[in-house]
């Protein structure tokens, strides 16, 4: 593993040496990307979407446990299995079925599914099994359509000479996943589970609007997108 890691490092160093953005520091990279308002809105929307999606991890399990769901271990296992099986069996068929859709339509469709899942989470009784399975199924279908779009959109939005900077900045969306247990746990403790998922539904609406706003914002030209430092 050590030798393989060294080989990767040497290979990437040679590959990146000739790129215009290879020597950019984090601050310089953020300044370059920060000039692209549409891309910044896209990153913010992705961050919030990660925050919403990750509630299916520990916050949801905490809610079911605290709400006294019967056989919570079995329920959680079924939810995880539903998510995994949906992604494994439906992701490629879904990508094939939606390949001719506009990107904006695919975004809207997947966000609508994720918002519907949050509504079901908020309204479902912990004593019932099927609403939770349906909610996770909807969430998983939304995931299967939405998540592959992220890298495609970043690649389309990034100027050819700044691909590395744009993909590097896109990793900031991962903060949404990192903050999810903190935000979800706090909302769960203060307001309870239904309120937690109601807030997540509202965030889905905000994400919907942010993606739409990003499509309307003027993009910088490829020539003006350089660092200029």
JSON list of C-alpha atoms in Angstrom, two decimals:
[
{"chain": "A", "resi": 1, "resn": "UNK", "atom": "CA", "xyz": [0.00, 0.00, 0.00]},
{"chain": "A", "resi": 2, "resn": "UNK", "atom": "CA", "xyz": [2.86, 2.37, 0.81]},
{"chain": "A", "resi": 3, "resn": "UNK", "atom": "CA", "xyz": [4.56, 1.77, -2.55]},
{"chain": "A", "resi": 4, "resn": "UNK", "atom": "CA", "xyz": [1.24, 2.18, -4.35]},
{"chain": "A", "resi": 5, "resn": "UNK", "atom": "CA", "xyz": [0.62, 5.47, -2.54]},
{"chain": "A", "resi": 6, "resn": "UNK", "atom": "CA", "xyz": [4.07, 6.79, -3.49]},
{"chain": "A", "resi": 7, "resn": "UNK", "atom": "CA", "xyz": [3.49, 5.78, -7.12]},
{"chain": "A", "resi": 8, "resn": "UNK", "atom": "CA", "xyz": [0.17, 7.67, -7.19]},
{"chain": "A", "resi": 9, "resn": "UNK", "atom": "CA", "xyz": [1.76, 10.77, -5.65]},
{"chain": "A", "resi": 10, "resn": "UNK", "atom": "CA", "xyz": [4.59, 10.79, -8.18]},
{"chain": "A", "resi": 11, "resn": "UNK", "atom": "CA", "xyz": [2.20, 10.20, -11.06]},
{"chain": "A", "resi": 12, "resn": "UNK", "atom": "CA", "xyz": [-0.17, 12.99, -10.05]},
{"chain": "A", "resi": 13, "resn": "UNK", "atom": "CA", "xyz": [2.74, 15.36, -9.45]},
{"chain": "A", "resi": 14, "resn": "UNK", "atom": "CA", "xyz": [4.00, 14.90, -13.01]},
{"chain": "A", "resi": 15, "resn": "UNK", "atom": "CA", "xyz": [0.48, 15.17, -14.43]},
{"chain": "A", "resi": 16, "resn": "UNK", "atom": "CA", "xyz": [-0.38, 18.35, -12.54]},
{"chain": "A", "resi": 17, "resn": "UNK", "atom": "CA", "xyz": [2.94, 20.14, -12.99]},
{"chain": "A", "resi": 18, "resn": "UNK", "atom": "CA", "xyz": [1.96, 21.70, -16.29]},
{"chain": "A", "resi": 19, "resn": "UNK", "atom": "CA", "xyz": [-1.53, 22.83, -15.27]},
{"chain": "A", "resi": 20, "resn": "UNK", "atom": "CA", "xyz": [-2.11, 26.59, -14.82]},
{"chain": "A", "resi": 21, "resn": "UNK", "atom": "CA", "xyz": [-3.77, 26.04, -11.44]},
{"chain": "A", "resi": 22, "resn": "UNK", "atom": "CA", "xyz": [-1.21, 23.54, -10.14]},
{"chain": "A", "resi": 23, "resn": "UNK", "atom": "CA", "xyz": [0.59, 26.04, -7.91]},
{"chain": "A", "resi": 24, "resn": "UNK", "atom": "CA", "xyz": [-2.45, 27.76, -6.46]},
{"chain": "A", "resi": 25, "resn": "UNK", "atom": "CA", "xyz": [-2.73, 27.92, -2.71]},
{"chain": "A", "resi": 26, "resn": "UNK", "atom": "CA", "xyz": [-6.08, 27.29, -1.04]},
{"chain": "A", "resi": 27, "resn": "UNK", "atom": "CA", "xyz": [-6.68, 31.02, -0.66]},
{"chain": "A", "resi": 28, "resn": "UNK", "atom": "CA", "xyz": [-5.83, 31.72, -4.29]},
{"chain": "A", "resi": 29, "resn": "UNK", "atom": "CA", "xyz": [-8.03, 28.84, -5.43]},
{"chain": "A", "resi": 30, "resn": "UNK", "atom": "CA", "xyz": [-10.98, 30.19, -3.45]},
{"chain": "A", "resi": 31, "resn": "UNK", "atom": "CA", "xyz": [-10.44, 33.68, -4.89]},
{"chain": "A", "resi": 32, "resn": "UNK", "atom": "CA", "xyz": [-10.43, 32.28, -8.41]},
{"chain": "A", "resi": 33, "resn": "UNK", "atom": "CA", "xyz": [-13.55, 30.18, -7.91]},
{"chain": "A", "resi": 34, "resn": "UNK", "atom": "CA", "xyz": [-15.24, 32.90, -5.86]},
{"chain": "A", "resi": 35, "resn": "UNK", "atom": "CA", "xyz": [-15.50, 35.08, -8.96]},
{"chain": "A", "resi": 36, "resn": "UNK", "atom": "CA", "xyz": [-17.90, 32.55, -10.46]},
{"chain": "A", "resi": 37, "resn": "UNK", "atom": "CA", "xyz": [-21.12, 33.34, -8.61]},
{"chain": "A", "resi": 38, "resn": "UNK", "atom": "CA", "xyz": [-23.08, 30.62, -10.38]},
{"chain": "A", "resi": 39, "resn": "UNK", "atom": "CA", "xyz": [-20.56, 28.02, -9.25]},
{"chain": "A", "resi": 40, "resn": "UNK", "atom": "CA", "xyz": [-20.63, 29.33, -5.67]},
{"chain": "A", "resi": 41, "resn": "UNK", "atom": "CA", "xyz": [-24.42, 28.98, -5.63]},
{"chain": "A", "resi": 42, "resn": "UNK", "atom": "CA", "xyz": [-23.98, 25.44, -6.95]},
{"chain": "A", "resi": 43, "resn": "UNK", "atom": "CA", "xyz": [-21.53, 24.60, -4.15]},
{"chain": "A", "resi": 44, "resn": "UNK", "atom": "CA", "xyz": [-23.88, 26.06, -1.52]},
{"chain": "A", "resi": 45, "resn": "UNK", "atom": "CA", "xyz": [-26.78, 24.04, -2.93]},
{"chain": "A", "resi": 46, "resn": "UNK", "atom": "CA", "xyz": [-24.65, 20.88, -2.87]},
{"chain": "A", "resi": 47, "resn": "UNK", "atom": "CA", "xyz": [-23.60, 21.55, 0.72]},
{"chain": "A", "resi": 48, "resn": "UNK", "atom": "CA", "xyz": [-27.21, 21.92, 1.82]},
{"chain": "A", "resi": 49, "resn": "UNK", "atom": "CA", "xyz": [-28.21, 18.82, -0.14]},
{"chain": "A", "resi": 50, "resn": "UNK", "atom": "CA", "xyz": [-25.51, 16.83, 1.65]},
{"chain": "A", "resi": 51, "resn": "UNK", "atom": "CA", "xyz": [-26.84, 18.16, 4.96]},
{"chain": "A", "resi": 52, "resn": "UNK", "atom": "CA", "xyz": [-30.33, 16.94, 4.09]},
{"chain": "A", "resi": 53, "resn": "UNK", "atom": "CA", "xyz": [-29.31, 13.56, 2.74]},
{"chain": "A", "resi": 54, "resn": "UNK", "atom": "CA", "xyz": [-27.04, 12.71, 5.66]},
{"chain": "A", "resi": 55, "resn": "UNK", "atom": "CA", "xyz": [-29.93, 12.96, 8.12]},
{"chain": "A", "resi": 56, "resn": "UNK", "atom": "CA", "xyz": [-30.70, 9.37, 7.14]},
{"chain": "A", "resi": 57, "resn": "UNK", "atom": "CA", "xyz": [-27.58, 8.39, 9.05]},
{"chain": "A", "resi": 58, "resn": "UNK", "atom": "CA", "xyz": [-27.31, 9.01, 12.82]},
{"chain": "A", "resi": 59, "resn": "UNK", "atom": "CA", "xyz": [-30.10, 11.64, 13.27]},
{"chain": "A", "resi": 60, "resn": "UNK", "atom": "CA", "xyz": [-32.76, 9.33, 11.83]},
{"chain": "A", "resi": 61, "resn": "UNK", "atom": "CA", "xyz": [-31.56, 6.40, 13.92]},
{"chain": "A", "resi": 62, "resn": "UNK", "atom": "CA", "xyz": [-31.53, 8.59, 17.04]},
{"chain": "A", "resi": 63, "resn": "UNK", "atom": "CA", "xyz": [-35.07, 9.72, 16.32]},
{"chain": "A", "resi": 64, "resn": "UNK", "atom": "CA", "xyz": [-36.38, 6.18, 15.85]},
{"chain": "A", "resi": 65, "resn": "UNK", "atom": "CA", "xyz": [-34.65, 5.03, 19.01]},
{"chain": "A", "resi": 66, "resn": "UNK", "atom": "CA", "xyz": [-35.90, 7.93, 21.13]},
{"chain": "A", "resi": 67, "resn": "UNK", "atom": "CA", "xyz": [-39.42, 7.60, 19.70]},
{"chain": "A", "resi": 68, "resn": "UNK", "atom": "CA", "xyz": [-39.58, 3.99, 20.86]},
{"chain": "A", "resi": 69, "resn": "UNK", "atom": "CA", "xyz": [-39.93, 2.36, 17.46]},
{"chain": "A", "resi": 70, "resn": "UNK", "atom": "CA", "xyz": [-40.56, -1.38, 17.92]},
{"chain": "A", "resi": 71, "resn": "UNK", "atom": "CA", "xyz": [-37.65, -3.58, 16.89]},
{"chain": "A", "resi": 72, "resn": "UNK", "atom": "CA", "xyz": [-35.62, -0.54, 15.91]},
{"chain": "A", "resi": 73, "resn": "UNK", "atom": "CA", "xyz": [-32.60, -2.67, 15.01]},
{"chain": "A", "resi": 74, "resn": "UNK", "atom": "CA", "xyz": [-34.64, -4.57, 12.43]},
{"chain": "A", "resi": 75, "resn": "UNK", "atom": "CA", "xyz": [-36.12, -1.35, 11.06]},
{"chain": "A", "resi": 76, "resn": "UNK", "atom": "CA", "xyz": [-32.71, 0.29, 10.66]},
{"chain": "A", "resi": 77, "resn": "UNK", "atom": "CA", "xyz": [-31.35, -2.84, 8.95]},
{"chain": "A", "resi": 78, "resn": "UNK", "atom": "CA", "xyz": [-34.28, -2.80, 6.52]},
{"chain": "A", "resi": 79, "resn": "UNK", "atom": "CA", "xyz": [-33.76, 0.90, 5.79]},
{"chain": "A", "resi": 80, "resn": "UNK", "atom": "CA", "xyz": [-30.08, 0.36, 5.04]},
{"chain": "A", "resi": 81, "resn": "UNK", "atom": "CA", "xyz": [-30.91, -2.63, 2.85]},
{"chain": "A", "resi": 82, "resn": "UNK", "atom": "CA", "xyz": [-33.58, -0.64, 0.99]},
{"chain": "A", "resi": 83, "resn": "UNK", "atom": "CA", "xyz": [-31.11, 2.13, 0.26]},
{"chain": "A", "resi": 84, "resn": "UNK", "atom": "CA", "xyz": [-28.39, -0.24, -0.90]},
{"chain": "A", "resi": 85, "resn": "UNK", "atom": "CA", "xyz": [-30.66, -2.40, -3.07]},
{"chain": "A", "resi": 86, "resn": "UNK", "atom": "CA", "xyz": [-32.30, 0.63, -4.67]},
{"chain": "A", "resi": 87, "resn": "UNK", "atom": "CA", "xyz": [-28.96, 2.13, -5.65]},
{"chain": "A", "resi": 88, "resn": "UNK", "atom": "CA", "xyz": [-27.54, -1.18, -6.88]},
{"chain": "A", "resi": 89, "resn": "UNK", "atom": "CA", "xyz": [-30.57, -2.18, -8.95]},
{"chain": "A", "resi": 90, "resn": "UNK", "atom": "CA", "xyz": [-31.95, 1.15, -10.16]},
{"chain": "A", "resi": 91, "resn": "UNK", "atom": "CA", "xyz": [-29.08, 3.60, -10.59]},
{"chain": "A", "resi": 92, "resn": "UNK", "atom": "CA", "xyz": [-28.04, 2.58, -14.10]},
{"chain": "A", "resi": 93, "resn": "UNK", "atom": "CA", "xyz": [-31.62, 2.08, -15.36]},
{"chain": "A", "resi": 94, "resn": "UNK", "atom": "CA", "xyz": [-32.53, 5.51, -13.95]},
{"chain": "A", "resi": 95, "resn": "UNK", "atom": "CA", "xyz": [-29.50, 7.15, -15.56]},
{"chain": "A", "resi": 96, "resn": "UNK", "atom": "CA", "xyz": [-30.50, 5.51, -18.85]},
{"chain": "A", "resi": 97, "resn": "UNK", "atom": "CA", "xyz": [-34.13, 6.63, -18.58]},
{"chain": "A", "resi": 98, "resn": "UNK", "atom": "CA", "xyz": [-33.22, 10.22, -17.70]},
{"chain": "A", "resi": 99, "resn": "UNK", "atom": "CA", "xyz": [-30.28, 10.61, -20.10]},
{"chain": "A", "resi": 100, "resn": "UNK", "atom": "CA", "xyz": [-32.32, 12.74, -22.52]},
{"chain": "A", "resi": 101, "resn": "UNK", "atom": "CA", "xyz": [-33.73, 14.98, -19.81]},
{"chain": "A", "resi": 102, "resn": "UNK", "atom": "CA", "xyz": [-32.34, 18.46, -19.38]},
{"chain": "A", "resi": 103, "resn": "UNK", "atom": "CA", "xyz": [-29.93, 18.71, -16.48]},
{"chain": "A", "resi": 104, "resn": "UNK", "atom": "CA", "xyz": [-32.22, 21.21, -14.78]},
{"chain": "A", "resi": 105, "resn": "UNK", "atom": "CA", "xyz": [-35.13, 18.76, -15.03]},
{"chain": "A", "resi": 106, "resn": "UNK", "atom": "CA", "xyz": [-33.05, 15.95, -13.51]},
{"chain": "A", "resi": 107, "resn": "UNK", "atom": "CA", "xyz": [-32.06, 18.25, -10.66]},
{"chain": "A", "resi": 108, "resn": "UNK", "atom": "CA", "xyz": [-35.66, 19.24, -10.01]},
{"chain": "A", "resi": 109, "resn": "UNK", "atom": "CA", "xyz": [-36.88, 15.64, -10.18]},
{"chain": "A", "resi": 110, "resn": "UNK", "atom": "CA", "xyz": [-34.29, 14.36, -7.70]},
{"chain": "A", "resi": 111, "resn": "UNK", "atom": "CA", "xyz": [-34.78, 17.24, -5.26]},
{"chain": "A", "resi": 112, "resn": "UNK", "atom": "CA", "xyz": [-38.54, 16.69, -5.37]},
{"chain": "A", "resi": 113, "resn": "UNK", "atom": "CA", "xyz": [-38.01, 13.03, -4.46]},
{"chain": "A", "resi": 114, "resn": "UNK", "atom": "CA", "xyz": [-35.69, 13.92, -1.58]},
{"chain": "A", "resi": 115, "resn": "UNK", "atom": "CA", "xyz": [-38.12, 16.54, -0.31]},
{"chain": "A", "resi": 116, "resn": "UNK", "atom": "CA", "xyz": [-40.95, 13.98, -0.47]},
{"chain": "A", "resi": 117, "resn": "UNK", "atom": "CA", "xyz": [-38.83, 11.61, 1.60]},
{"chain": "A", "resi": 118, "resn": "UNK", "atom": "CA", "xyz": [-38.32, 14.29, 4.26]},
{"chain": "A", "resi": 119, "resn": "UNK", "atom": "CA", "xyz": [-42.08, 14.93, 4.38]},
{"chain": "A", "resi": 120, "resn": "UNK", "atom": "CA", "xyz": [-42.70, 11.21, 4.92]},
{"chain": "A", "resi": 121, "resn": "UNK", "atom": "CA", "xyz": [-40.04, 11.10, 7.63]},
{"chain": "A", "resi": 122, "resn": "UNK", "atom": "CA", "xyz": [-41.76, 14.01, 9.38]},
{"chain": "A", "resi": 123, "resn": "UNK", "atom": "CA", "xyz": [-45.26, 12.53, 9.18]},
{"chain": "A", "resi": 124, "resn": "UNK", "atom": "CA", "xyz": [-44.61, 8.81, 9.70]},
{"chain": "A", "resi": 125, "resn": "UNK", "atom": "CA", "xyz": [-45.42, 7.02, 12.92]},
{"chain": "A", "resi": 126, "resn": "UNK", "atom": "CA", "xyz": [-42.46, 5.15, 14.44]},
{"chain": "A", "resi": 127, "resn": "UNK", "atom": "CA", "xyz": [-44.85, 2.24, 15.05]},
{"chain": "A", "resi": 128, "resn": "UNK", "atom": "CA", "xyz": [-45.35, 1.65, 11.31]},
{"chain": "A", "resi": 129, "resn": "UNK", "atom": "CA", "xyz": [-42.79, 0.06, 9.02]},
{"chain": "A", "resi": 130, "resn": "UNK", "atom": "CA", "xyz": [-43.87, 0.76, 5.46]},
{"chain": "A", "resi": 131, "resn": "UNK", "atom": "CA", "xyz": [-43.79, 4.61, 5.48]},
{"chain": "A", "resi": 132, "resn": "UNK", "atom": "CA", "xyz": [-40.12, 4.57, 6.47]},
{"chain": "A", "resi": 133, "resn": "UNK", "atom": "CA", "xyz": [-39.28, 2.08, 3.74]},
{"chain": "A", "resi": 134, "resn": "UNK", "atom": "CA", "xyz": [-41.14, 4.17, 1.15]},
{"chain": "A", "resi": 135, "resn": "UNK", "atom": "CA", "xyz": [-39.36, 7.32, 2.35]},
{"chain": "A", "resi": 136, "resn": "UNK", "atom": "CA", "xyz": [-35.92, 5.71, 2.08]},
{"chain": "A", "resi": 137, "resn": "UNK", "atom": "CA", "xyz": [-36.82, 4.34, -1.35]},
{"chain": "A", "resi": 138, "resn": "UNK", "atom": "CA", "xyz": [-37.74, 7.84, -2.57]},
{"chain": "A", "resi": 139, "resn": "UNK", "atom": "CA", "xyz": [-34.58, 9.26, -1.03]},
{"chain": "A", "resi": 140, "resn": "UNK", "atom": "CA", "xyz": [-32.49, 6.56, -2.71]},
{"chain": "A", "resi": 141, "resn": "UNK", "atom": "CA", "xyz": [-34.03, 7.16, -6.14]},
{"chain": "A", "resi": 142, "resn": "UNK", "atom": "CA", "xyz": [-33.29, 10.86, -5.73]},
{"chain": "A", "resi": 143, "resn": "UNK", "atom": "CA", "xyz": [-29.73, 10.00, -4.72]},
{"chain": "A", "resi": 144, "resn": "UNK", "atom": "CA", "xyz": [-29.29, 7.74, -7.75]},
{"chain": "A", "resi": 145, "resn": "UNK", "atom": "CA", "xyz": [-30.27, 10.55, -10.12]},
{"chain": "A", "resi": 146, "resn": "UNK", "atom": "CA", "xyz": [-28.73, 13.54, -8.32]},
{"chain": "A", "resi": 147, "resn": "UNK", "atom": "CA", "xyz": [-25.33, 12.46, -7.07]},
{"chain": "A", "resi": 148, "resn": "UNK", "atom": "CA", "xyz": [-23.88, 11.42, -10.47]},
{"chain": "A", "resi": 149, "resn": "UNK", "atom": "CA", "xyz": [-24.83, 14.88, -11.76]},
{"chain": "A", "resi": 150, "resn": "UNK", "atom": "CA", "xyz": [-22.50, 16.65, -9.34]},
{"chain": "A", "resi": 151, "resn": "UNK", "atom": "CA", "xyz": [-19.24, 15.77, -11.09]},
{"chain": "A", "resi": 152, "resn": "UNK", "atom": "CA", "xyz": [-20.82, 16.21, -14.53]},
{"chain": "A", "resi": 153, "resn": "UNK", "atom": "CA", "xyz": [-21.97, 19.73, -13.67]},
{"chain": "A", "resi": 154, "resn": "UNK", "atom": "CA", "xyz": [-18.64, 20.67, -12.10]},
{"chain": "A", "resi": 155, "resn": "UNK", "atom": "CA", "xyz": [-16.83, 19.49, -15.22]},
{"chain": "A", "resi": 156, "resn": "UNK", "atom": "CA", "xyz": [-19.19, 21.50, -17.43]},
{"chain": "A", "resi": 157, "resn": "UNK", "atom": "CA", "xyz": [-18.91, 24.66, -15.32]},
{"chain": "A", "resi": 158, "resn": "UNK", "atom": "CA", "xyz": [-15.13, 24.61, -14.86]},
{"chain": "A", "resi": 159, "resn": "UNK", "atom": "CA", "xyz": [-12.92, 26.34, -17.46]},
{"chain": "A", "resi": 160, "resn": "UNK", "atom": "CA", "xyz": [-10.51, 23.89, -19.08]},
{"chain": "A", "resi": 161, "resn": "UNK", "atom": "CA", "xyz": [-7.47, 25.50, -17.40]},
{"chain": "A", "resi": 162, "resn": "UNK", "atom": "CA", "xyz": [-9.05, 25.53, -13.92]},
{"chain": "A", "resi": 163, "resn": "UNK", "atom": "CA", "xyz": [-10.54, 22.05, -13.61]},
{"chain": "A", "resi": 164, "resn": "UNK", "atom": "CA", "xyz": [-8.41, 21.24, -10.57]},
{"chain": "A", "resi": 165, "resn": "UNK", "atom": "CA", "xyz": [-9.43, 24.40, -8.72]},
{"chain": "A", "resi": 166, "resn": "UNK", "atom": "CA", "xyz": [-13.11, 23.86, -9.39]},
{"chain": "A", "resi": 167, "resn": "UNK", "atom": "CA", "xyz": [-13.08, 20.21, -8.38]},
{"chain": "A", "resi": 168, "resn": "UNK", "atom": "CA", "xyz": [-11.05, 21.09, -5.30]},
{"chain": "A", "resi": 169, "resn": "UNK", "atom": "CA", "xyz": [-13.49, 23.82, -4.29]},
{"chain": "A", "resi": 170, "resn": "UNK", "atom": "CA", "xyz": [-16.42, 21.47, -4.86]},
{"chain": "A", "resi": 171, "resn": "UNK", "atom": "CA", "xyz": [-15.17, 19.37, -1.95]},
{"chain": "A", "resi": 172, "resn": "UNK", "atom": "CA", "xyz": [-16.42, 22.15, 0.35]},
{"chain": "A", "resi": 173, "resn": "UNK", "atom": "CA", "xyz": [-19.88, 20.66, -0.14]},
{"chain": "A", "resi": 174, "resn": "UNK", "atom": "CA", "xyz": [-18.70, 17.81, 2.06]},
{"chain": "A", "resi": 175, "resn": "UNK", "atom": "CA", "xyz": [-19.05, 20.18, 5.02]},
{"chain": "A", "resi": 176, "resn": "UNK", "atom": "CA", "xyz": [-22.78, 19.56, 4.78]},
{"chain": "A", "resi": 177, "resn": "UNK", "atom": "CA", "xyz": [-22.23, 15.88, 5.50]},
{"chain": "A", "resi": 178, "resn": "UNK", "atom": "CA", "xyz": [-19.81, 16.67, 8.33]},
{"chain": "A", "resi": 179, "resn": "UNK", "atom": "CA", "xyz": [-22.24, 19.12, 9.95]},
{"chain": "A", "resi": 180, "resn": "UNK", "atom": "CA", "xyz": [-25.23, 16.81, 9.59]},
{"chain": "A", "resi": 181, "resn": "UNK", "atom": "CA", "xyz": [-24.93, 14.97, 12.94]},
{"chain": "A", "resi": 182, "resn": "UNK", "atom": "CA", "xyz": [-24.43, 18.26, 14.79]},
{"chain": "A", "resi": 183, "resn": "UNK", "atom": "CA", "xyz": [-27.30, 20.10, 13.11]},
{"chain": "A", "resi": 184, "resn": "UNK", "atom": "CA", "xyz": [-29.61, 17.08, 13.10]},
{"chain": "A", "resi": 185, "resn": "UNK", "atom": "CA", "xyz": [-28.85, 16.19, 16.71]},
{"chain": "A", "resi": 186, "resn": "UNK", "atom": "CA", "xyz": [-29.47, 19.75, 17.87]},
{"chain": "A", "resi": 187, "resn": "UNK", "atom": "CA", "xyz": [-32.79, 20.04, 16.01]},
{"chain": "A", "resi": 188, "resn": "UNK", "atom": "CA", "xyz": [-33.81, 16.63, 17.31]},
{"chain": "A", "resi": 189, "resn": "UNK", "atom": "CA", "xyz": [-33.06, 17.57, 20.89]},
{"chain": "A", "resi": 190, "resn": "UNK", "atom": "CA", "xyz": [-34.65, 21.02, 20.79]},
{"chain": "A", "resi": 191, "resn": "UNK", "atom": "CA", "xyz": [-37.67, 20.53, 18.51]},
{"chain": "A", "resi": 192, "resn": "UNK", "atom": "CA", "xyz": [-38.06, 16.79, 17.98]},
{"chain": "A", "resi": 193, "resn": "UNK", "atom": "CA", "xyz": [-38.00, 14.49, 14.98]},
{"chain": "A", "resi": 194, "resn": "UNK", "atom": "CA", "xyz": [-40.97, 15.81, 12.96]},
{"chain": "A", "resi": 195, "resn": "UNK", "atom": "CA", "xyz": [-39.59, 19.35, 13.21]},
{"chain": "A", "resi": 196, "resn": "UNK", "atom": "CA", "xyz": [-36.14, 18.14, 12.16]},
{"chain": "A", "resi": 197, "resn": "UNK", "atom": "CA", "xyz": [-37.47, 16.68, 8.94]},
{"chain": "A", "resi": 198, "resn": "UNK", "atom": "CA", "xyz": [-39.77, 19.66, 8.36]},
{"chain": "A", "resi": 199, "resn": "UNK", "atom": "CA", "xyz": [-36.67, 21.86, 8.43]},
{"chain": "A", "resi": 200, "resn": "UNK", "atom": "CA", "xyz": [-34.97, 19.48, 5.99]},
{"chain": "A", "resi": 201, "resn": "UNK", "atom": "CA", "xyz": [-37.98, 19.78, 3.68]},
{"chain": "A", "resi": 202, "resn": "UNK", "atom": "CA", "xyz": [-37.64, 23.56, 3.77]},
{"chain": "A", "resi": 203, "resn": "UNK", "atom": "CA", "xyz": [-33.94, 23.24, 2.97]},
{"chain": "A", "resi": 204, "resn": "UNK", "atom": "CA", "xyz": [-34.84, 21.11, -0.06]},
{"chain": "A", "resi": 205, "resn": "UNK", "atom": "CA", "xyz": [-37.03, 23.97, -1.28]},
{"chain": "A", "resi": 206, "resn": "UNK", "atom": "CA", "xyz": [-34.10, 26.36, -0.75]},
{"chain": "A", "resi": 207, "resn": "UNK", "atom": "CA", "xyz": [-31.80, 24.03, -2.70]},
{"chain": "A", "resi": 208, "resn": "UNK", "atom": "CA", "xyz": [-34.35, 23.95, -5.52]},
{"chain": "A", "resi": 209, "resn": "UNK", "atom": "CA", "xyz": [-34.27, 27.75, -5.65]},
{"chain": "A", "resi": 210, "resn": "UNK", "atom": "CA", "xyz": [-30.47, 27.93, -5.44]},
{"chain": "A", "resi": 211, "resn": "UNK", "atom": "CA", "xyz": [-30.01, 25.62, -8.41]},
{"chain": "A", "resi": 212, "resn": "UNK", "atom": "CA", "xyz": [-32.47, 27.72, -10.38]},
{"chain": "A", "resi": 213, "resn": "UNK", "atom": "CA", "xyz": [-30.74, 30.96, -9.39]},
{"chain": "A", "resi": 214, "resn": "UNK", "atom": "CA", "xyz": [-27.38, 29.52, -10.43]},
{"chain": "A", "resi": 215, "resn": "UNK", "atom": "CA", "xyz": [-28.73, 28.85, -13.92]},
{"chain": "A", "resi": 216, "resn": "UNK", "atom": "CA", "xyz": [-29.73, 32.51, -14.26]},
{"chain": "A", "resi": 217, "resn": "UNK", "atom": "CA", "xyz": [-26.49, 34.09, -13.01]},
{"chain": "A", "resi": 218, "resn": "UNK", "atom": "CA", "xyz": [-24.06, 35.28, -15.68]},
{"chain": "A", "resi": 219, "resn": "UNK", "atom": "CA", "xyz": [-20.91, 33.16, -15.87]},
{"chain": "A", "resi": 220, "resn": "UNK", "atom": "CA", "xyz": [-17.41, 34.67, -16.23]},
{"chain": "A", "resi": 221, "resn": "UNK", "atom": "CA", "xyz": [-15.75, 34.06, -19.57]},
{"chain": "A", "resi": 222, "resn": "UNK", "atom": "CA", "xyz": [-13.07, 31.40, -19.79]},
{"chain": "A", "resi": 223, "resn": "UNK", "atom": "CA", "xyz": [-10.37, 34.04, -20.33]},
{"chain": "A", "resi": 224, "resn": "UNK", "atom": "CA", "xyz": [-11.40, 36.07, -17.29]},
{"chain": "A", "resi": 225, "resn": "UNK", "atom": "CA", "xyz": [-11.61, 33.02, -15.05]},
{"chain": "A", "resi": 226, "resn": "UNK", "atom": "CA", "xyz": [-7.87, 32.80, -14.57]},
{"chain": "A", "resi": 227, "resn": "UNK", "atom": "CA", "xyz": [-6.26, 33.74, -11.31]},
{"chain": "A", "resi": 228, "resn": "UNK", "atom": "CA", "xyz": [-4.75, 36.96, -12.51]},
{"chain": "A", "resi": 229, "resn": "UNK", "atom": "CA", "xyz": [-2.43, 36.91, -9.53]}
]
